[in-house]
């Protein structure tokens, strides 16, 4: 029997490859984006208590209503936007699922989707598996900004969606107010949808305001805005997130969702509904993660790597061109095997595997983990 692959050019993701290599060689894993420090004991207790109280069966397809209500209150507090928890929020098993579902909701064969590179590795396969065509635009180095004139030039009658990610994985770049104004002008009077990946919403540094699509009713009307509890609360293994959209778009989103996942982890939703009442639990996250970024930068100043600024997310990019002329994948493998530090080559975030001699480090780790990794990286001559 033969399967005609829907993703013939896709193999095992680089995250799986590098994490397995790290385990094999006993390397410190600064590659895959997950914390190695504990999550909130309070949130753990709330979820455990929910299980003991019997919240172990299905919640509604849309998600646990008190959680959706808490999210709506949070959005109003942060972005001054009134969201109906009944018709505009759906709880999903992670942010990546929300992105896939949004794409599947709107894309038809032959549609075009503008995707910025380097970008999260699920975007392009998600577009292609729906029969659509990714239209690739490179972010402008060194700050990885969007050239909106290029975006305008790439729009055709077949353009169905623009995908955005801020803070950006892998670069740590962020949208600014001027970007949002350019976007608003560009899509006005069009039928173009927006997919906004905002899973690092609360991990943005240097007091830069997060430019969410939720701030702007004209953009929200055409947007699917995707979030992750795992990224915010240091529990990536929970795979729990949500999508916010207009009532009309969310109605179609739920048609796809109900025949795929239908219902997400119930006790976690119950625990999160109560935990969200503690605003400090998410408002303090930017400074918490910025401290980790700053500490990692201070440590890395002892190495031969050249930093590229990070304004958000778990990640910072470093240039190694003056250390080695190896391509980034080979260099990352070399670092793992010889020096015991696993990273991610940035070529993995380009469809063409473009090699820019840059690798991605995850600094969402304990201080002692970062210290041990840099002790090894200092040895690179």
mmCIF file of C-alpha atoms in Angstrom:
data_model
loop_
_atom_site.group_PDB
_atom_site.id
_atom_site.type_symbol
_atom_site.label_atom_id
_atom_site.label_comp_id
_atom_site.label_asym_id
_atom_site.label_seq_id
_atom_site.Cartn_x
_atom_site.Cartn_y
_atom_site.Cartn_z
ATOM 1 C CA UNK A 1 0.000 0.000 0.000
ATOM 2 C CA UNK A 2 1.208 3.491 -0.820
ATOM 3 C CA UNK A 3 0.362 6.866 0.724
ATOM 4 C CA UNK A 4 0.488 9.859 -1.581
ATOM 5 C CA UNK A 5 2.057 12.224 0.940
ATOM 6 C CA UNK A 6 0.441 15.607 1.496
ATOM 7 C CA UNK A 7 3.803 16.850 2.794
ATOM 8 C CA UNK A 8 6.347 15.069 0.598
ATOM 9 C CA UNK A 9 9.206 17.437 1.455
ATOM 10 C CA UNK A 10 8.722 17.351 5.215
ATOM 11 C CA UNK A 11 10.728 15.128 7.536
ATOM 12 C CA UNK A 12 11.184 15.060 11.302
ATOM 13 C CA UNK A 13 11.339 18.589 12.708
ATOM 14 C CA UNK A 14 14.704 20.038 13.708
ATOM 15 C CA UNK A 15 13.395 20.426 17.267
ATOM 16 C CA UNK A 16 12.942 16.682 17.605
ATOM 17 C CA UNK A 17 16.310 16.022 15.948
ATOM 18 C CA UNK A 18 18.286 18.416 18.137
ATOM 19 C CA UNK A 19 16.552 17.400 21.372
ATOM 20 C CA UNK A 20 17.269 13.734 20.647
ATOM 21 C CA UNK A 21 20.884 14.627 19.859
ATOM 22 C CA UNK A 22 21.125 16.564 23.123
ATOM 23 C CA UNK A 23 19.874 13.540 25.060
ATOM 24 C CA UNK A 24 22.244 11.201 23.234
ATOM 25 C CA UNK A 25 25.299 13.340 24.002
ATOM 26 C CA UNK A 26 24.292 14.620 27.433
ATOM 27 C CA UNK A 27 24.152 18.174 26.137
ATOM 28 C CA UNK A 28 22.503 21.168 27.779
ATOM 29 C CA UNK A 29 19.405 21.831 25.688
ATOM 30 C CA UNK A 30 19.128 25.511 24.759
ATOM 31 C CA UNK A 31 17.424 24.508 21.544
ATOM 32 C CA UNK A 32 13.771 23.591 21.980
ATOM 33 C CA UNK A 33 11.697 26.314 23.640
ATOM 34 C CA UNK A 34 10.671 24.948 27.008
ATOM 35 C CA UNK A 35 11.536 26.096 30.562
ATOM 36 C CA UNK A 36 13.510 23.868 32.925
ATOM 37 C CA UNK A 37 12.220 25.639 36.040
ATOM 38 C CA UNK A 38 8.962 24.810 37.866
ATOM 39 C CA UNK A 39 5.627 26.390 37.072
ATOM 40 C CA UNK A 40 3.415 28.101 39.636
ATOM 41 C CA UNK A 41 2.620 25.910 42.641
ATOM 42 C CA UNK A 42 -0.620 27.838 43.003
ATOM 43 C CA UNK A 43 -1.735 26.886 39.499
ATOM 44 C CA UNK A 44 -0.705 23.266 40.061
ATOM 45 C CA UNK A 45 -2.806 23.233 43.241
ATOM 46 C CA UNK A 46 -5.823 24.752 41.472
ATOM 47 C CA UNK A 47 -5.740 22.109 38.731
ATOM 48 C CA UNK A 48 -5.231 19.298 41.243
ATOM 49 C CA UNK A 49 -8.145 20.637 43.260
ATOM 50 C CA UNK A 50 -10.305 20.723 40.109
ATOM 51 C CA UNK A 51 -9.598 17.025 39.522
ATOM 52 C CA UNK A 52 -10.462 16.161 43.117
ATOM 53 C CA UNK A 53 -13.724 18.103 42.774
ATOM 54 C CA UNK A 54 -14.695 15.997 39.772
ATOM 55 C CA UNK A 55 -13.989 18.290 36.816
ATOM 56 C CA UNK A 56 -12.734 15.334 34.796
ATOM 57 C CA UNK A 57 -15.364 15.015 32.071
ATOM 58 C CA UNK A 58 -15.950 16.960 28.872
ATOM 59 C CA UNK A 59 -16.478 20.685 29.033
ATOM 60 C CA UNK A 60 -18.358 22.383 26.160
ATOM 61 C CA UNK A 61 -16.773 22.342 22.722
ATOM 62 C CA UNK A 62 -16.061 26.091 22.954
ATOM 63 C CA UNK A 63 -14.249 25.643 26.271
ATOM 64 C CA UNK A 64 -15.064 26.074 29.961
ATOM 65 C CA UNK A 65 -17.255 29.178 30.119
ATOM 66 C CA UNK A 66 -15.699 30.712 33.282
ATOM 67 C CA UNK A 67 -12.297 30.499 31.561
ATOM 68 C CA UNK A 68 -13.615 32.205 28.429
ATOM 69 C CA UNK A 69 -15.172 34.880 30.632
ATOM 70 C CA UNK A 70 -11.850 35.393 32.437
ATOM 71 C CA UNK A 71 -10.059 35.732 29.088
ATOM 72 C CA UNK A 72 -12.608 38.305 27.913
ATOM 73 C CA UNK A 73 -12.071 40.310 31.111
ATOM 74 C CA UNK A 74 -8.322 40.163 30.594
ATOM 75 C CA UNK A 75 -8.621 41.379 26.981
ATOM 76 C CA UNK A 76 -10.812 44.284 28.055
ATOM 77 C CA UNK A 77 -8.310 45.211 30.764
ATOM 78 C CA UNK A 78 -5.262 45.019 28.479
ATOM 79 C CA UNK A 79 -6.581 46.188 25.120
ATOM 80 C CA UNK A 80 -9.849 48.004 25.895
ATOM 81 C CA UNK A 81 -11.724 45.713 23.530
ATOM 82 C CA UNK A 82 -15.086 44.164 24.358
ATOM 83 C CA UNK A 83 -15.069 40.445 23.515
ATOM 84 C CA UNK A 84 -18.096 38.157 23.849
ATOM 85 C CA UNK A 85 -16.915 34.952 25.571
ATOM 86 C CA UNK A 86 -19.869 33.057 24.123
ATOM 87 C CA UNK A 87 -19.183 33.798 20.455
ATOM 88 C CA UNK A 88 -15.588 35.021 20.083
ATOM 89 C CA UNK A 89 -13.315 32.730 22.146
ATOM 90 C CA UNK A 90 -12.562 29.033 21.686
ATOM 91 C CA UNK A 91 -10.187 27.052 23.924
ATOM 92 C CA UNK A 92 -7.782 24.875 21.934
ATOM 93 C CA UNK A 93 -5.130 22.214 22.640
ATOM 94 C CA UNK A 94 -2.259 24.661 22.214
ATOM 95 C CA UNK A 95 -1.450 27.654 20.049
ATOM 96 C CA UNK A 96 -0.177 25.589 17.108
ATOM 97 C CA UNK A 97 -3.532 23.794 16.916
ATOM 98 C CA UNK A 98 -5.352 27.131 16.916
ATOM 99 C CA UNK A 99 -3.182 28.289 13.999
ATOM 100 C CA UNK A 100 -3.798 25.111 12.004
ATOM 101 C CA UNK A 101 -7.545 25.278 12.636
ATOM 102 C CA UNK A 102 -7.736 28.929 11.576
ATOM 103 C CA UNK A 103 -5.913 28.180 8.326
ATOM 104 C CA UNK A 104 -8.104 25.149 7.634
ATOM 105 C CA UNK A 105 -11.194 27.264 8.295
ATOM 106 C CA UNK A 106 -10.554 29.743 5.478
ATOM 107 C CA UNK A 107 -8.106 28.300 2.947
ATOM 108 C CA UNK A 108 -9.149 26.794 -0.365
ATOM 109 C CA UNK A 109 -6.897 25.161 -2.958
ATOM 110 C CA UNK A 110 -4.863 27.753 -4.844
ATOM 111 C CA UNK A 111 -5.242 30.515 -2.248
ATOM 112 C CA UNK A 112 -2.097 32.479 -1.426
ATOM 113 C CA UNK A 113 -0.874 33.179 2.102
ATOM 114 C CA UNK A 114 1.832 35.735 2.888
ATOM 115 C CA UNK A 115 4.341 34.200 5.317
ATOM 116 C CA UNK A 116 7.364 35.993 6.754
ATOM 117 C CA UNK A 117 10.711 34.240 7.141
ATOM 118 C CA UNK A 118 12.394 33.240 9.314
ATOM 119 C CA UNK A 119 9.190 31.973 10.877
ATOM 120 C CA UNK A 120 7.871 29.193 13.078
ATOM 121 C CA UNK A 121 8.264 25.902 11.271
ATOM 122 C CA UNK A 122 4.593 24.847 11.321
ATOM 123 C CA UNK A 123 3.326 27.771 9.247
ATOM 124 C CA UNK A 124 4.309 26.670 5.752
ATOM 125 C CA UNK A 125 3.288 22.986 6.147
ATOM 126 C CA UNK A 126 -0.047 24.151 7.596
ATOM 127 C CA UNK A 127 -0.634 26.304 4.522
ATOM 128 C CA UNK A 128 0.438 23.600 2.077
ATOM 129 C CA UNK A 129 -1.573 20.772 3.622
ATOM 130 C CA UNK A 130 -4.660 22.902 2.978
ATOM 131 C CA UNK A 131 -3.787 23.127 -0.723
ATOM 132 C CA UNK A 132 -2.787 26.795 -0.498
ATOM 133 C CA UNK A 133 0.437 28.471 -1.636
ATOM 134 C CA UNK A 134 2.833 30.213 0.796
ATOM 135 C CA UNK A 135 4.128 33.527 -0.558
ATOM 136 C CA UNK A 136 7.420 34.019 1.258
ATOM 137 C CA UNK A 137 8.797 37.401 2.322
ATOM 138 C CA UNK A 138 12.093 37.743 4.190
ATOM 139 C CA UNK A 139 12.197 39.894 7.290
ATOM 140 C CA UNK A 140 14.792 42.651 6.973
ATOM 141 C CA UNK A 141 18.018 42.070 8.903
ATOM 142 C CA UNK A 142 19.476 43.008 11.294
ATOM 143 C CA UNK A 143 16.281 43.842 13.218
ATOM 144 C CA UNK A 144 14.026 41.458 11.246
ATOM 145 C CA UNK A 145 11.482 44.109 10.350
ATOM 146 C CA UNK A 146 8.728 43.912 7.719
ATOM 147 C CA UNK A 147 9.180 45.735 4.408
ATOM 148 C CA UNK A 148 5.575 46.754 3.799
ATOM 149 C CA UNK A 149 6.292 47.893 0.236
ATOM 150 C CA UNK A 150 7.294 44.310 -0.536
ATOM 151 C CA UNK A 151 4.122 43.027 1.109
ATOM 152 C CA UNK A 152 2.022 45.377 -1.006
ATOM 153 C CA UNK A 153 3.814 44.213 -4.146
ATOM 154 C CA UNK A 154 3.199 40.542 -3.293
ATOM 155 C CA UNK A 155 -0.564 40.901 -2.850
ATOM 156 C CA UNK A 156 -2.586 39.443 -5.727
ATOM 157 C CA UNK A 157 -6.276 38.644 -6.295
ATOM 158 C CA UNK A 158 -5.496 35.197 -4.838
ATOM 159 C CA UNK A 159 -4.126 36.526 -1.521
ATOM 160 C CA UNK A 160 -6.351 35.061 1.193
ATOM 161 C CA UNK A 161 -4.343 35.669 4.370
ATOM 162 C CA UNK A 162 -1.354 37.406 5.964
ATOM 163 C CA UNK A 163 0.356 35.531 8.825
ATOM 164 C CA UNK A 164 1.976 37.556 11.615
ATOM 165 C CA UNK A 165 3.943 36.548 14.703
ATOM 166 C CA UNK A 166 4.868 39.055 17.402
ATOM 167 C CA UNK A 167 6.966 38.587 19.430
ATOM 168 C CA UNK A 168 8.551 36.557 16.692
ATOM 169 C CA UNK A 169 9.942 33.041 16.917
ATOM 170 C CA UNK A 170 12.860 32.658 16.212
ATOM 171 C CA UNK A 171 14.107 36.259 15.985
ATOM 172 C CA UNK A 172 12.620 37.957 19.038
ATOM 173 C CA UNK A 173 11.545 40.898 16.867
ATOM 174 C CA UNK A 174 8.245 42.648 17.573
ATOM 175 C CA UNK A 175 5.649 44.632 15.668
ATOM 176 C CA UNK A 176 5.632 48.371 16.302
ATOM 177 C CA UNK A 177 2.722 50.798 16.070
ATOM 178 C CA UNK A 178 3.867 51.924 12.619
ATOM 179 C CA UNK A 179 3.667 48.301 11.412
ATOM 180 C CA UNK A 180 0.066 48.014 12.527
ATOM 181 C CA UNK A 181 -0.842 51.257 10.766
ATOM 182 C CA UNK A 182 0.755 49.960 7.553
ATOM 183 C CA UNK A 183 -1.182 46.711 7.912
ATOM 184 C CA UNK A 184 -4.465 48.524 8.488
ATOM 185 C CA UNK A 185 -3.958 50.589 5.351
ATOM 186 C CA UNK A 186 -2.941 47.562 3.316
ATOM 187 C CA UNK A 187 -5.961 45.371 4.116
ATOM 188 C CA UNK A 188 -8.601 48.099 4.172
ATOM 189 C CA UNK A 189 -11.385 47.409 1.658
ATOM 190 C CA UNK A 190 -9.987 43.923 0.912
ATOM 191 C CA UNK A 191 -11.126 40.386 1.751
ATOM 192 C CA UNK A 192 -7.729 39.448 3.209
ATOM 193 C CA UNK A 193 -7.751 37.579 6.529
ATOM 194 C CA UNK A 194 -5.074 37.900 9.218
ATOM 195 C CA UNK A 195 -3.603 35.100 11.304
ATOM 196 C CA UNK A 196 -1.864 36.641 14.315
ATOM 197 C CA UNK A 197 0.296 34.296 16.390
ATOM 198 C CA UNK A 198 0.588 36.033 19.769
ATOM 199 C CA UNK A 199 1.663 33.137 21.976
ATOM 200 C CA UNK A 200 4.486 35.266 23.475
ATOM 201 C CA UNK A 201 2.057 38.093 24.263
ATOM 202 C CA UNK A 202 3.395 38.581 27.804
ATOM 203 C CA UNK A 203 7.043 37.881 27.038
ATOM 204 C CA UNK A 204 7.949 41.246 25.535
ATOM 205 C CA UNK A 205 10.824 43.338 26.848
ATOM 206 C CA UNK A 206 12.129 46.881 27.391
ATOM 207 C CA UNK A 207 8.623 48.208 28.153
ATOM 208 C CA UNK A 208 7.615 47.852 24.499
ATOM 209 C CA UNK A 209 3.793 47.633 24.232
ATOM 210 C CA UNK A 210 2.447 44.495 22.597
ATOM 211 C CA UNK A 211 0.728 45.387 19.313
ATOM 212 C CA UNK A 212 -2.105 42.883 19.428
ATOM 213 C CA UNK A 213 -4.693 42.676 16.668
ATOM 214 C CA UNK A 214 -7.181 42.772 19.547
ATOM 215 C CA UNK A 215 -6.528 46.497 19.984
ATOM 216 C CA UNK A 216 -8.159 47.352 16.659
ATOM 217 C CA UNK A 217 -11.791 46.467 15.825
ATOM 218 C CA UNK A 218 -11.138 46.830 12.079
ATOM 219 C CA UNK A 219 -8.327 44.252 12.248
ATOM 220 C CA UNK A 220 -10.076 41.923 14.702
ATOM 221 C CA UNK A 221 -13.016 41.708 12.289
ATOM 222 C CA UNK A 222 -10.771 39.846 9.820
ATOM 223 C CA UNK A 223 -8.355 38.158 12.268
ATOM 224 C CA UNK A 224 -7.789 34.871 14.044
ATOM 225 C CA UNK A 225 -5.649 35.744 17.084
ATOM 226 C CA UNK A 226 -3.938 32.745 18.689
ATOM 227 C CA UNK A 227 -2.551 32.398 22.216
ATOM 228 C CA UNK A 228 -0.858 29.808 24.442
ATOM 229 C CA UNK A 229 -1.243 29.204 28.176
ATOM 230 C CA UNK A 230 1.796 26.934 28.027
ATOM 231 C CA UNK A 231 4.119 29.741 26.934
ATOM 232 C CA UNK A 232 2.720 32.179 29.485
ATOM 233 C CA UNK A 233 2.639 29.919 32.532
ATOM 234 C CA UNK A 234 5.750 27.779 31.929
ATOM 235 C CA UNK A 235 3.772 24.601 31.238
ATOM 236 C CA UNK A 236 4.362 23.866 27.555
ATOM 237 C CA UNK A 237 3.426 20.232 28.066
ATOM 238 C CA UNK A 238 -0.146 21.157 28.866
ATOM 239 C CA UNK A 239 -0.754 22.078 25.209
ATOM 240 C CA UNK A 240 -3.568 24.469 26.028
ATOM 241 C CA UNK A 241 -4.327 27.753 24.270
ATOM 242 C CA UNK A 242 -7.145 29.705 22.683
ATOM 243 C CA UNK A 243 -8.249 31.625 19.625
ATOM 244 C CA UNK A 244 -10.086 34.957 19.537
ATOM 245 C CA UNK A 245 -11.925 36.228 16.473
ATOM 246 C CA UNK A 246 -15.090 37.937 15.286
ATOM 247 C CA UNK A 247 -18.372 36.074 15.881
ATOM 248 C CA UNK A 248 -18.708 35.338 12.159
ATOM 249 C CA UNK A 249 -15.212 33.879 11.779
ATOM 250 C CA UNK A 250 -15.356 32.014 15.080
ATOM 251 C CA UNK A 251 -18.564 30.281 13.984
ATOM 252 C CA UNK A 252 -16.642 28.767 11.057
ATOM 253 C CA UNK A 253 -13.555 28.052 13.205
ATOM 254 C CA UNK A 254 -15.695 25.967 15.562
ATOM 255 C CA UNK A 255 -17.080 23.892 12.694
ATOM 256 C CA UNK A 256 -13.549 22.605 12.075
ATOM 257 C CA UNK A 257 -12.618 22.414 15.755
ATOM 258 C CA UNK A 258 -15.642 20.322 16.783
ATOM 259 C CA UNK A 259 -14.716 17.479 14.417
ATOM 260 C CA UNK A 260 -11.034 17.452 15.321
ATOM 261 C CA UNK A 261 -10.427 18.035 19.018
ATOM 262 C CA UNK A 262 -13.938 18.914 20.199
ATOM 263 C CA UNK A 263 -13.009 19.398 23.879
ATOM 264 C CA UNK A 264 -9.772 20.211 25.724
ATOM 265 C CA UNK A 265 -8.320 19.262 29.113
ATOM 266 C CA UNK A 266 -11.063 20.060 31.618
ATOM 267 C CA UNK A 267 -9.281 20.356 35.010
ATOM 268 C CA UNK A 268 -6.590 22.588 33.516
ATOM 269 C CA UNK A 269 -9.270 24.919 32.171
ATOM 270 C CA UNK A 270 -10.991 25.044 35.564
ATOM 271 C CA UNK A 271 -7.717 25.848 37.317
ATOM 272 C CA UNK A 272 -6.765 28.522 34.792
ATOM 273 C CA UNK A 273 -10.166 30.193 35.076
ATOM 274 C CA UNK A 274 -9.451 30.943 38.731
ATOM 275 C CA UNK A 275 -5.746 31.662 38.242
ATOM 276 C CA UNK A 276 -6.405 34.382 35.652
ATOM 277 C CA UNK A 277 -8.028 36.479 38.377
ATOM 278 C CA UNK A 278 -4.488 37.084 39.635
ATOM 279 C CA UNK A 279 -3.430 39.747 37.107
ATOM 280 C CA UNK A 280 0.092 39.879 38.498
ATOM 281 C CA UNK A 281 0.559 36.272 37.341
ATOM 282 C CA UNK A 282 0.794 37.512 33.747
ATOM 283 C CA UNK A 283 1.687 41.193 34.154
ATOM 284 C CA UNK A 284 4.954 40.239 35.895
ATOM 285 C CA UNK A 285 6.071 37.851 33.168
ATOM 286 C CA UNK A 286 7.782 40.413 30.932
ATOM 287 C CA UNK A 287 10.204 41.540 33.640
ATOM 288 C CA UNK A 288 10.744 37.939 34.760
ATOM 289 C CA UNK A 289 11.797 36.825 31.288
ATOM 290 C CA UNK A 290 13.673 40.029 30.510
ATOM 291 C CA UNK A 291 15.884 39.334 33.523
ATOM 292 C CA UNK A 292 16.696 35.954 31.995
ATOM 293 C CA UNK A 293 17.458 37.529 28.616
ATOM 294 C CA UNK A 294 19.729 40.116 30.219
ATOM 295 C CA UNK A 295 21.538 37.538 32.338
ATOM 296 C CA UNK A 296 22.094 35.313 29.308
ATOM 297 C CA UNK A 297 23.430 38.267 27.297
ATOM 298 C CA UNK A 298 25.834 39.128 30.103
ATOM 299 C CA UNK A 299 27.117 35.557 30.197
ATOM 300 C CA UNK A 300 27.371 35.284 26.406
ATOM 301 C CA UNK A 301 29.512 38.434 26.263
ATOM 302 C CA UNK A 302 32.355 36.151 27.390
ATOM 303 C CA UNK A 303 32.024 34.075 24.202
ATOM 304 C CA UNK A 304 32.931 34.757 20.575
ATOM 305 C CA UNK A 305 29.289 34.824 19.450
ATOM 306 C CA UNK A 306 27.754 38.080 18.186
ATOM 307 C CA UNK A 307 24.287 38.876 19.614
ATOM 308 C CA UNK A 308 21.269 39.955 17.591
ATOM 309 C CA UNK A 309 18.780 41.956 19.715
ATOM 310 C CA UNK A 310 15.768 40.142 21.150
ATOM 311 C CA UNK A 311 12.721 42.166 22.169
ATOM 312 C CA UNK A 312 10.490 39.277 23.166
ATOM 313 C CA UNK A 313 9.849 35.498 23.313
ATOM 314 C CA UNK A 314 12.079 32.792 24.854
ATOM 315 C CA UNK A 315 14.816 33.277 22.274
ATOM 316 C CA UNK A 316 17.863 35.191 21.142
ATOM 317 C CA UNK A 317 19.797 34.753 17.912
ATOM 318 C CA UNK A 318 23.596 34.753 17.747
ATOM 319 C CA UNK A 319 25.861 35.081 14.718
ATOM 320 C CA UNK A 320 28.815 32.700 14.515
ATOM 321 C CA UNK A 321 30.264 33.573 11.051
ATOM 322 C CA UNK A 322 33.622 34.661 12.508
ATOM 323 C CA UNK A 323 33.878 31.402 14.483
ATOM 324 C CA UNK A 324 33.190 28.841 11.747
ATOM 325 C CA UNK A 325 32.335 28.652 8.052
ATOM 326 C CA UNK A 326 30.193 25.524 8.588
ATOM 327 C CA UNK A 327 26.537 25.773 7.598
ATOM 328 C CA UNK A 328 24.292 26.397 10.579
ATOM 329 C CA UNK A 329 22.896 22.880 10.829
ATOM 330 C CA UNK A 330 26.349 21.290 10.831
ATOM 331 C CA UNK A 331 27.582 23.911 13.282
ATOM 332 C CA UNK A 332 24.643 23.226 15.640
ATOM 333 C CA UNK A 333 25.338 19.491 15.494
ATOM 334 C CA UNK A 334 29.042 20.180 16.118
ATOM 335 C CA UNK A 335 28.189 22.319 19.171
ATOM 336 C CA UNK A 336 26.005 19.560 20.564
ATOM 337 C CA UNK A 337 28.452 16.717 20.050
ATOM 338 C CA UNK A 338 31.743 18.442 20.905
ATOM 339 C CA UNK A 339 30.791 21.165 23.374
ATOM 340 C CA UNK A 340 27.591 19.745 24.851
ATOM 341 C CA UNK A 341 25.215 22.612 24.078
ATOM 342 C CA UNK A 342 22.191 22.100 21.817
ATOM 343 C CA UNK A 343 20.799 25.005 19.770
ATOM 344 C CA UNK A 344 18.552 25.391 16.720
ATOM 345 C CA UNK A 345 19.926 26.421 13.295
ATOM 346 C CA UNK A 346 17.944 29.359 11.909
ATOM 347 C CA UNK A 347 17.895 27.749 8.442
ATOM 348 C CA UNK A 348 15.154 25.498 9.896
ATOM 349 C CA UNK A 349 12.880 28.566 9.862
ATOM 350 C CA UNK A 350 13.260 29.114 6.096
ATOM 351 C CA UNK A 351 11.548 26.966 3.473
ATOM 352 C CA UNK A 352 14.733 27.032 1.372
ATOM 353 C CA UNK A 353 16.901 26.260 4.446
ATOM 354 C CA UNK A 354 18.709 29.575 3.936
ATOM 355 C CA UNK A 355 21.997 29.579 5.832
ATOM 356 C CA UNK A 356 22.785 32.931 7.473
ATOM 357 C CA UNK A 357 25.366 31.598 9.964
ATOM 358 C CA UNK A 358 22.957 32.262 12.818
ATOM 359 C CA UNK A 359 21.697 29.916 15.545
ATOM 360 C CA UNK A 360 18.876 30.278 18.069
ATOM 361 C CA UNK A 361 19.330 29.954 21.815
ATOM 362 C CA UNK A 362 16.492 29.520 24.337
ATOM 363 C CA UNK A 363 17.170 31.485 27.534
ATOM 364 C CA UNK A 364 13.987 30.360 29.356
ATOM 365 C CA UNK A 365 16.131 28.322 31.730
ATOM 366 C CA UNK A 366 17.380 28.367 35.308
ATOM 367 C CA UNK A 367 20.413 30.583 35.913
ATOM 368 C CA UNK A 368 22.570 27.569 36.680
ATOM 369 C CA UNK A 369 21.577 26.002 33.355
ATOM 370 C CA UNK A 370 22.577 29.133 31.444
ATOM 371 C CA UNK A 371 25.813 29.382 33.413
ATOM 372 C CA UNK A 372 26.742 25.771 32.695
ATOM 373 C CA UNK A 373 25.992 26.175 28.983
ATOM 374 C CA UNK A 374 28.067 29.335 28.626
ATOM 375 C CA UNK A 375 30.973 27.728 30.494
ATOM 376 C CA UNK A 376 31.066 25.229 27.644
ATOM 377 C CA UNK A 377 30.585 27.832 24.893
ATOM 378 C CA UNK A 378 33.520 29.909 26.187
ATOM 379 C CA UNK A 379 35.792 27.020 25.194
ATOM 380 C CA UNK A 380 35.027 27.472 21.495
ATOM 381 C CA UNK A 381 38.088 28.906 19.796
#
